[in-house]
Tab-separated table of C-alpha atoms and ligand atoms in Angstrom:
chain	number	residue	atom	x	y	z
G	1	MET	CA	-7.199	20.744	17.822
G	2	GLN	CA	-10.166	18.671	17.570
G	3	PRO	CA	-11.316	18.094	13.549
G	4	VAL	CA	-14.641	18.025	12.558
G	5	CYS	CA	-15.415	14.598	11.420
G	6	ILE	CA	-18.625	14.163	8.994
G	7	PRO	CA	-19.185	10.217	8.956
G	8	LEU	CA	-20.534	8.590	5.670
G	9	SER	CA	-21.023	5.088	4.387
G	10	LEU	CA	-18.269	4.398	4.454
G	11	THR	CA	-15.623	7.325	4.542
G	12	ASN	CA	-15.042	9.995	7.204
G	13	VAL	CA	-15.245	13.130	5.753
G	14	TYR	CA	-12.230	15.935	8.197
G	15	LEU	CA	-12.482	19.449	8.715
G	16	LEU	CA	-10.008	21.521	9.543
G	17	PRO	CA	-9.896	25.620	10.614
G	18	CYS	CA	-7.985	27.546	7.839
G	19	ASP	CA	-8.143	31.034	6.599
G	20	GLY	CA	-11.501	31.910	5.862
G	21	GLY	CA	-13.453	29.085	6.517
G	22	PHE	CA	-12.598	25.091	6.562
G	23	LEU	CA	-10.350	22.848	4.819
G	24	GLN	CA	-11.849	19.943	3.987
G	25	ILE	CA	-10.016	16.327	3.861
G	26	ASP	CA	-11.926	13.751	1.380
G	27	ALA	CA	-15.624	13.577	-0.110
G	28	GLY	CA	-17.354	10.601	0.193
G	29	TYR	CA	-18.927	7.906	-2.597
G	30	GLN	CA	-21.346	9.996	-4.187
G	31	HIS	CA	-24.875	8.390	-2.818
G	32	ASP	CA	-22.758	10.207	0.056
G	33	TYR	CA	-23.516	14.205	-0.732
G	34	PRO	CA	-26.686	14.853	0.841
G	35	ALA	CA	-25.792	12.842	4.415
G	36	TYR	CA	-22.904	15.250	3.691
G	37	ARG	CA	-24.298	18.329	2.953
G	38	ARG	CA	-27.078	17.913	6.902
G	39	GLY	CA	-23.323	16.248	8.364
G	40	LEU	CA	-22.323	19.676	7.410
G	41	ALA	CA	-25.502	22.026	8.601
G	42	LYS	CA	-25.760	19.777	12.131
G	43	ALA	CA	-21.623	21.482	12.058
G	44	GLY	CA	-22.458	24.899	11.414
G	45	ILE	CA	-21.013	24.869	8.602
G	46	PRO	CA	-22.151	26.631	6.074
G	47	LEU	CA	-21.558	24.980	2.691
G	48	GLU	CA	-19.520	27.961	1.861
G	49	GLN	CA	-16.786	28.082	4.435
G	50	VAL	CA	-15.519	25.177	3.096
G	51	ARG	CA	-12.567	26.671	1.244
G	52	CYS	CA	-10.106	24.139	-0.038
G	53	LEU	CA	-10.095	20.176	-0.222
G	54	ALA	CA	-7.608	18.067	0.339
G	55	LEU	CA	-8.073	15.326	-2.030
G	56	THR	CA	-5.880	12.096	-0.486
G	57	HIS	CA	-6.627	10.023	-3.788
G	58	HIS	CA	-8.752	8.745	-6.915
G	59	HIS	CA	-10.687	5.966	-5.122
G	60	ASP	CA	-14.898	5.937	-5.347
G	61	ASP	CA	-15.483	6.751	-1.956
G	62	HIS	CA	-13.152	9.658	-1.639
G	63	ALA	CA	-13.739	11.455	-4.845
G	64	GLY	CA	-17.379	10.144	-5.350
G	65	PHE	CA	-19.551	13.882	-5.576
G	66	LEU	CA	-16.498	15.910	-6.544
G	67	ASN	CA	-18.709	17.092	-8.750
G	68	GLU	CA	-21.725	18.372	-7.231
G	69	LEU	CA	-19.274	19.577	-4.530
G	70	THR	CA	-17.779	22.223	-7.021
G	71	ARG	CA	-20.830	22.803	-8.682
G	72	ASP	CA	-22.418	24.300	-5.645
G	73	ALA	CA	-19.586	24.985	-3.534
G	74	ASP	CA	-16.300	27.988	-4.522
G	75	LEU	CA	-12.888	25.334	-3.469
G	76	ILE	CA	-10.056	24.492	-4.401
G	77	LEU	CA	-8.896	21.198	-5.152
G	78	ILE	CA	-5.716	20.234	-3.876
G	79	ALA	CA	-4.665	16.137	-5.213
G	80	HIS	CA	-1.592	14.807	-6.146
G	81	ARG	CA	-0.835	15.480	-10.093
G	82	LEU	CA	-0.877	11.808	-10.417
G	83	ALA	CA	-5.136	11.629	-10.014
G	84	GLY	CA	-5.327	14.546	-12.354
G	85	ASP	CA	-5.970	11.438	-15.394
G	86	LEU	CA	-7.476	8.216	-12.855
G	87	LEU	CA	-9.964	11.406	-11.616
G	88	ARG	CA	-10.713	11.606	-15.483
G	89	GLY	CA	-10.882	7.761	-15.313
G	90	GLY	CA	-13.554	7.877	-13.550
G	91	ALA	CA	-12.520	4.360	-11.887
G	92	ASN	CA	-10.977	3.849	-8.921
G	93	ASP	CA	-6.617	1.979	-11.041
G	94	ARG	CA	-6.544	-1.612	-11.183
G	95	SER	CA	-3.579	-1.430	-13.417
G	96	ARG	CA	-0.763	-1.474	-11.024
G	97	GLY	CA	-1.708	-5.047	-9.621
G	98	GLY	CA	-1.718	-5.681	-5.990
G	99	GLY	CA	-4.776	-6.242	-3.539
G	100	TYR	CA	-6.916	-7.920	-0.778
G	101	VAL	CA	-4.464	-7.368	2.469
G	102	ASN	CA	-6.454	-11.345	3.320
G	103	ARG	CA	-7.979	-13.403	1.873
G	104	ARG	CA	-10.469	-13.236	4.228
G	105	ILE	CA	-11.426	-9.680	3.617
G	106	ARG	CA	-10.735	-11.084	0.046
G	107	PHE	CA	-13.984	-13.296	0.251
G	108	LEU	CA	-16.093	-11.045	2.235
G	109	ALA	CA	-15.371	-8.030	-0.444
G	110	GLY	CA	-16.958	-10.879	-2.656
G	111	LEU	CA	-19.922	-10.619	-1.257
G	112	LYS	CA	-20.881	-6.720	-0.675
G	113	ALA	CA	-20.643	-6.644	-4.190
G	114	ARG	CA	-22.324	-9.621	-4.883
G	115	PHE	CA	-24.992	-7.932	-2.571
G	116	ASP	CA	-24.609	-4.438	-3.585
G	117	PRO	CA	-25.546	-3.019	-6.303
G	118	ARG	CA	-24.039	0.413	-5.556
G	119	TRP	CA	-20.249	-1.287	-4.731
G	120	SER	CA	-18.967	-0.758	-8.476
G	121	LEU	CA	-14.958	0.454	-8.055
G	122	SER	CA	-16.016	3.834	-10.344
G	123	PHE	CA	-17.460	6.779	-9.613
G	124	PRO	CA	-18.676	9.529	-12.195
G	125	PRO	CA	-15.165	10.727	-13.877
G	126	PHE	CA	-13.784	14.591	-12.434
G	127	THR	CA	-11.269	17.265	-15.173
G	128	LEU	CA	-9.251	19.048	-12.623
G	129	ARG	CA	-9.297	22.668	-12.988
G	130	GLU	CA	-7.176	25.620	-14.053
G	131	ARG	CA	-7.753	27.049	-9.796
G	132	ASP	CA	-6.931	23.304	-8.834
G	133	LEU	CA	-3.677	23.510	-7.015
G	134	ARG	CA	-0.827	19.533	-8.140
G	135	VAL	CA	1.570	18.464	-5.526
G	136	GLY	CA	4.130	16.526	-7.692
G	137	GLY	CA	5.586	15.135	-3.530
G	138	ASP	CA	5.561	16.287	-0.118
G	139	ASP	CA	4.776	19.193	0.548
G	140	ASP	CA	6.025	21.506	3.134
G	141	ALA	CA	4.545	24.842	1.854
G	142	LEU	CA	1.086	25.349	0.235
G	143	LEU	CA	-0.845	24.292	3.967
G	144	ARG	CA	0.802	26.373	5.346
G	145	ARG	CA	0.066	29.048	2.521
G	146	LEU	CA	-3.848	28.637	3.295
G	147	GLY	CA	-3.771	28.943	6.830
G	148	VAL	CA	-3.494	25.350	8.162
G	149	PRO	CA	0.303	24.048	9.719
G	150	GLY	CA	1.072	20.987	9.072
G	151	ALA	CA	2.677	19.560	5.725
G	152	LEU	CA	1.024	17.458	2.791
G	153	LEU	CA	3.194	14.127	2.641
G	154	TYR	CA	2.523	11.273	-1.077
G	155	THR	CA	2.371	8.681	0.565
G	156	PRO	CA	1.738	5.565	-1.923
G	157	GLY	CA	1.308	2.030	-1.412
G	158	HIS	CA	-2.571	2.120	-1.635
G	159	CYS	CA	-2.497	3.907	-4.908
G	160	ILE	CA	-0.288	5.533	-6.006
G	161	ASP	CA	-1.315	9.065	-6.588
G	162	HIS	CA	-1.686	9.384	-2.520
G	163	LEU	CA	-1.621	11.356	-0.041
G	164	ALA	CA	-1.386	12.294	3.603
G	165	VAL	CA	-1.984	15.494	5.748
G	166	VAL	CA	0.397	16.169	9.012
G	167	LEU	CA	-0.670	18.878	11.273
G	168	ASP	CA	2.421	19.980	13.281
G	169	SER	CA	0.530	18.788	16.510
G	170	GLY	CA	0.915	15.484	15.409
G	171	GLU	CA	-2.780	15.546	14.118
G	172	ALA	CA	-1.819	12.548	10.337
G	173	PHE	CA	-4.694	13.094	8.223
G	174	CYS	CA	-3.924	9.346	6.242
G	175	GLY	CA	-6.635	8.831	3.598
G	176	ASP	CA	-6.822	5.096	3.159
G	177	ALA	CA	-2.789	4.836	3.556
G	178	ALA	CA	-3.769	3.082	6.688
G	179	ALA	CA	-7.382	2.750	8.593
G	180	ASN	CA	-9.116	1.041	11.389
G	181	PHE	CA	-11.621	-1.073	9.550
G	182	LEU	CA	-12.410	-4.863	9.767
G	183	THR	CA	-8.828	-5.718	12.577
G	184	TRP	CA	-10.457	-8.652	12.917
G	185	ALA	CA	-10.257	-9.593	10.021
G	186	GLY	CA	-6.474	-9.350	9.422
G	187	THR	CA	-6.204	-5.816	8.441
G	188	ARG	CA	-3.128	-4.837	10.717
G	189	HIS	CA	-4.146	-0.933	10.397
G	190	CYS	CA	-3.895	-1.171	6.558
G	191	CYS	CA	-6.492	-0.522	3.995
G	192	VAL	CA	-8.429	-3.756	3.116
G	193	PHE	CA	-6.954	-3.026	-0.695
G	194	MET	CA	-3.484	-2.443	-1.463
G	195	THR	CA	-1.199	-1.617	-4.470
G	196	ASP	CA	2.249	-2.357	-2.773
G	197	MET	CA	3.102	-3.164	1.157
G	198	ASP	CA	6.587	-2.097	0.420
G	199	GLN	CA	5.821	1.255	-0.475
G	200	ALA	CA	3.034	1.027	2.701
G	201	TYR	CA	5.620	0.859	5.700
G	202	ARG	CA	7.411	3.438	3.896
G	203	SER	CA	4.931	6.053	4.007
G	204	TRP	CA	3.880	4.748	7.232
G	205	GLN	CA	7.721	6.367	8.229
G	206	LYS	CA	7.112	9.659	6.645
G	207	LEU	CA	3.996	9.581	8.314
G	208	LEU	CA	5.770	8.841	12.382
G	209	ASP	CA	9.216	10.829	10.556
G	210	ALA	CA	6.973	13.278	10.272
G	211	GLY	CA	5.654	13.617	13.847
G	212	ALA	CA	2.138	11.458	13.130
G	213	ARG	CA	0.862	10.756	17.270
G	214	ARG	CA	-2.425	10.164	16.385
G	215	ILE	CA	-4.119	9.038	13.150
G	216	TYR	CA	-7.326	9.390	11.735
G	217	PRO	CA	-8.209	7.068	9.383
G	218	ALA	CA	-10.451	7.119	6.331
G	219	HIS	CA	-12.003	4.362	7.688
G	220	GLY	CA	-13.366	4.266	11.570
G	221	ARG	CA	-12.090	5.636	14.768
G	222	PRO	CA	-8.354	7.516	14.646
G	223	PHE	CA	-5.849	5.721	17.107
G	224	ALA	CA	-2.014	6.440	18.214
G	225	ALA	CA	0.470	6.513	15.438
G	226	GLY	CA	2.305	4.383	17.950
G	227	ARG	CA	-0.026	0.685	16.461
G	228	LEU	CA	1.719	1.676	12.863
G	229	ARG	CA	5.224	0.889	14.246
G	230	ARG	CA	3.761	-1.751	15.505
G	231	ASP	CA	2.683	-2.618	12.452
G	232	LEU	CA	4.860	-1.568	10.492
G	233	GLY	CA	5.953	-5.165	7.566
G	234	ARG	CA	3.522	-7.022	9.387
G	235	ILE	CA	1.290	-8.143	5.890
G	236	GLN	CA	3.854	-8.951	2.515
G	237	ASN	CA	3.476	-8.426	-1.053
G	238	ARG	CA	3.391	-11.558	-1.641
G	239	ASP	CA	-0.149	-12.714	1.792
G	240	LEU	CA	-1.945	-10.606	-0.909
G	241	ALA	CA	-5.305	-11.435	-2.544
G	242	ARG	CA	-5.144	-10.655	-6.075
G	243	PHE	CA	-8.139	-9.699	-7.727
G	244	PHE	CA	-9.153	-13.034	-9.841
G	245	ASP	CA	-7.647	-15.839	-10.406
G	246	GLY	CA	-8.301	-17.063	-6.576
G	247	ARG	CA	-4.308	-17.396	-6.208
G	248	THR	CA	-1.635	-15.396	-3.903
G	249	GLU	CA	1.429	-14.324	-6.093
I	1	LIG	ZN1	-8.716	3.850	-1.312
């Protein structure tokens, strides 16, 4: 099954067929909203056909335009229950430790922070509504009820509230649980920022065990899931370059 992909400034948004329309995976930065609407139109999908949105996690580049989207579209959000407070807080969670996958990435992130005035790691706060669906862990039933043959997997490691979508046919929409971005800088299919590498690799194993064959990341191009098997365990928690102190721990 070939998903519709709308590449935004940094984030890929994917759309999969569901009952009565489409399930969307993620939303981009707030400033991506006009580009998202143009991308949707270009793909020939009217906004009212976007029936639900699975949010992989609360970060600024995934939850940025939820206010605009829920204002304009009558859709149901699906998120991990831990995302509720984090979305209301309007900032990427830094309370659970972690850091950049290596010093080179931290250096690049520092440059980005210096020269891109929009780089804030915060986003307009969003409050999940009564009608939105909160998931407490792995869920093999919810997506099927919506007409999507697949499961939601709880996949922490990049952050605490992370979900991925794995279809029965092997396509895995992994959000930031894995990435194909800045690989030349040694990311080894991790996202640039990680909270806990042990947890992250358990999440990769979970994706593989669930039958993931092709990975559709939020950042970078799709790739074969075998590459995760190859890179499992390559970065340790002690390798992470922390945010502020310039030391590894
Ligand atoms: Zn993220």
